[in-house]
Amino acid sequence: MSEENYVNAEFWDGKYREQDSLWSGKPNGTLVAEATGLPPGQALDVGCGEGADARWLAEKGWQVTAIDVSQVALERAAAHGGENIAWVRTDLAVSAPPAASFDLVSAHYFPIRSESAVRGLLAAVAPGGTLLFVGHDFDGAMEHHAHNGEQGPDPREFYQPSEVAALLGDDWKIVVDETRERAHVPEGNPHHRDTVLRAQRLR
Ligand SMILES: C[S@@+](CC[C@H](N)C(=O)[O-])C[C@H]1O[C@@H](n2cnc3c(N)ncnc32)[C@H](O)[C@@H]1O
């Protein structure tokens, strides 16, 4: 398998098939912290996985489009139910979401290396809307990656929130650009700190 293929649907479908549930089933703490208080509208959950963030957003009144490249993840997510959520299989490295369409674009731990794909996510935020792009702080956690012989490319190669921030021009206001303790660290998970970018599209 080429390195590029580590981040395609086959890779992710395989990862989801390895376990009945890959993630905690709880919404990400950063999403809860940053989206609480935003007026609900259209939300895009980027790389939604098993759907906990999408379900939380829908419960808070958002109309959610939840995208993932893995059909296995999407079927699992849909099986949990949840109203006002469209589960959509899309490879965001290949196809961009609709432009200027979402009041919130939320991406948590989304592995993407293509600048044009990141720009597609930025373009999907409607004027006035919010981008929330959250990654792992790799200090210490990379040791775990190496010791456990984890396969795949170095995760630091994926776009990090600070690199996404550097792509934002005058049309954006950066609200949060920081590293912070992760609210709920799933058992055994080496990633204890989040890197958080929250920005508002002004026009
Ligand atoms: C690390 S998981 C995070 C899942 C979820 N956001 C969470 O926080 O629990 C990354 C997710 O992105 C999806 N993904 C990876 N590359 C993708 C792509 N090119 N297009 C769409 N989804 C992708 C994977 O299938 C996986 O579900």
XYZ file of C-alpha atoms and ligand atoms in Angstrom:
230
model
C 0.000 0.000 0.000
C 1.416 3.385 -0.909
C 1.658 6.041 1.756
C -1.147 8.037 0.111
C -3.413 5.027 0.462
C -3.096 5.038 4.231
C -5.601 7.844 4.305
C -8.195 6.507 1.919
C -11.531 4.793 2.481
C -10.041 1.293 2.543
C -7.677 2.260 5.359
C -10.439 3.840 7.435
C -13.012 1.120 6.739
C -10.416 -1.408 7.930
C -9.734 0.582 11.084
C -13.453 0.808 11.932
C -13.972 -2.905 11.263
C -11.233 -3.795 13.779
C -13.426 -2.727 16.718
C -17.127 -2.449 17.497
C -16.530 1.161 18.382
C -13.374 3.096 17.726
C -14.234 6.292 19.624
C -15.810 7.088 22.992
C -19.337 7.854 21.781
C -19.138 11.226 23.554
C -18.956 14.557 21.757
C -15.539 16.169 21.687
C -15.078 18.485 24.660
C -13.741 21.257 22.442
C -16.863 21.169 20.301
C -19.062 21.407 23.390
C -16.962 24.269 24.773
C -16.843 26.291 21.553
C -20.246 25.603 19.979
C -22.353 26.034 23.107
C -23.937 29.448 22.742
C -23.651 29.659 18.960
C -27.059 30.166 17.357
C -27.952 26.873 15.643
C -28.072 26.766 11.864
C -26.452 24.542 9.246
C -23.433 22.590 10.498
C -20.881 20.494 8.662
C -19.141 17.782 10.717
C -15.946 16.993 8.813
C -14.700 13.411 9.241
C -17.632 12.620 11.528
C -16.543 9.053 12.338
C -19.125 7.337 14.546
C -21.168 10.520 14.745
C -21.066 11.643 18.401
C -20.358 15.278 17.478
C -23.083 15.302 14.813
C -25.624 13.886 17.277
C -24.695 16.463 19.909
C -25.066 19.294 17.392
C -28.443 17.978 16.214
C -29.630 17.760 19.827
C -28.703 21.429 20.185
C -30.904 22.353 17.234
C -28.444 22.280 14.332
C -29.199 20.818 10.906
C -26.147 18.656 10.411
C -24.373 17.356 7.352
C -21.978 14.695 8.635
C -19.299 13.669 6.151
C -16.877 10.799 6.262
C -14.896 8.788 3.733
C -15.672 5.539 5.580
C -18.957 3.829 4.751
C -18.429 1.545 7.763
C -18.239 4.548 10.093
C -21.271 6.205 8.504
C -23.443 3.086 8.794
C -22.437 2.733 12.434
C -23.161 6.404 13.041
C -26.560 6.226 11.353
C -27.465 3.107 13.353
C -27.297 5.204 16.539
C -30.149 7.300 15.150
C -30.413 11.045 15.383
C -32.778 13.441 13.680
C -31.739 16.304 11.421
C -28.510 14.641 10.380
C -27.593 13.754 6.796
C -24.826 11.132 6.756
C -22.849 11.618 3.551
C -19.990 9.554 2.197
C -17.462 11.910 0.609
C -13.699 11.916 0.223
C -12.867 15.490 1.129
C -9.421 15.108 -0.390
C -11.219 14.816 -3.726
C -14.525 16.723 -3.428
C -15.166 20.020 -1.686
C -18.366 20.635 0.295
C -20.773 23.271 -1.071
C -19.383 26.792 -0.782
C -20.661 29.384 1.705
C -23.282 26.965 3.012
C -22.575 26.295 6.690
C -22.876 28.401 9.836
C -20.435 26.020 11.499
C -17.737 23.857 9.927
C -16.301 21.601 12.608
C -13.278 19.372 12.023
C -11.845 17.380 14.933
C -8.647 15.395 14.355
C -9.223 15.418 10.613
C -6.253 14.027 8.665
C -5.764 16.133 5.570
C -2.599 17.045 3.693
C -3.979 18.873 0.688
C -4.072 22.668 0.829
C -6.849 22.804 -1.742
C -8.966 20.488 0.427
C -8.404 22.737 3.442
C -9.319 25.762 1.326
C -12.506 23.911 0.320
C -13.429 23.603 4.000
C -12.786 27.302 4.576
C -14.914 28.183 1.556
C -17.776 26.072 2.938
C -18.222 28.481 5.879
C -20.997 30.985 5.185
C -20.290 34.692 5.815
C -20.798 35.223 9.544
C -20.206 31.541 10.218
C -17.625 29.751 12.354
C -14.744 27.449 11.551
C -13.637 25.116 14.347
C -10.517 23.157 13.430
C -9.069 21.020 16.223
C -5.968 18.842 16.223
C -3.738 16.969 18.630
C -0.777 18.568 20.312
C 1.930 16.084 19.439
C 4.388 16.775 22.238
C 4.890 13.431 23.966
C 2.191 11.739 21.942
C 4.594 11.098 19.057
C 6.651 8.909 21.357
C 3.577 6.736 21.797
C 3.071 6.632 18.008
C 6.624 5.359 17.498
C 6.670 2.910 20.434
C 3.442 1.303 19.379
C 4.700 0.821 15.851
C 1.655 2.617 14.509
C 1.412 2.430 10.764
C 0.824 5.258 8.396
C 2.363 8.623 7.757
C 3.616 10.852 10.519
C 0.396 12.553 11.720
C 2.256 15.844 12.026
C 2.222 15.940 8.218
C -1.494 16.658 8.321
C -2.689 20.234 8.423
C -2.483 21.564 11.960
C -4.766 24.333 13.239
C -1.938 26.896 13.236
C -1.265 26.099 9.561
C -4.951 26.501 8.771
C -4.878 29.848 10.602
C -2.070 30.953 8.287
C -4.386 30.436 5.295
C -7.044 32.797 6.658
C -7.052 36.216 5.054
C -8.730 39.530 5.850
C -12.176 37.994 5.539
C -11.628 36.166 8.831
C -11.359 36.995 12.501
C -9.420 34.524 14.637
C -11.261 34.005 17.924
C -9.155 31.186 19.418
C -5.740 29.875 18.353
C -4.261 27.953 21.263
C -3.208 24.667 22.822
C -5.236 23.469 25.799
C -5.883 20.414 27.944
C -8.301 18.009 26.292
C -11.605 17.913 28.176
C -12.247 14.139 28.088
C -9.304 11.927 27.233
C -10.591 8.498 26.174
C -8.983 5.671 28.174
C -5.582 4.724 26.809
C -5.521 7.630 24.372
C -2.094 9.318 24.265
C -3.429 12.692 23.129
C -3.974 14.821 26.227
C -3.846 18.275 24.685
C -5.746 19.870 21.840
C -4.641 22.522 19.416
C -7.682 24.683 18.732
C -8.484 27.143 15.976
C -11.798 28.951 16.045
C -12.368 31.660 13.480
C -15.311 33.643 12.203
C -15.785 34.401 8.537
C -16.606 38.101 8.383
C -17.655 38.337 4.723
C -9.273 10.607 13.707
S -10.865 10.276 13.064
C -11.845 11.481 13.929
C -13.301 11.129 13.993
C -14.192 12.156 14.721
N -14.083 13.482 14.154
C -13.854 12.201 16.186
O -13.348 13.224 16.652
O -14.090 11.194 16.877
C -10.768 10.948 11.415
C -12.009 10.669 10.569
O -11.848 11.306 9.311
C -12.291 10.435 8.277
N -11.550 10.801 7.061
C -10.223 10.624 6.841
N -9.869 11.127 5.633
C -11.023 11.616 5.081
C -11.328 12.237 3.844
N -10.376 12.434 2.927
N -12.601 12.629 3.599
C -13.574 12.413 4.527
N -13.349 11.818 5.712
C -12.094 11.410 5.995
C -11.967 9.036 8.804
O -12.728 8.034 8.203
C -12.255 9.193 10.285
O -13.572 8.849 10.586
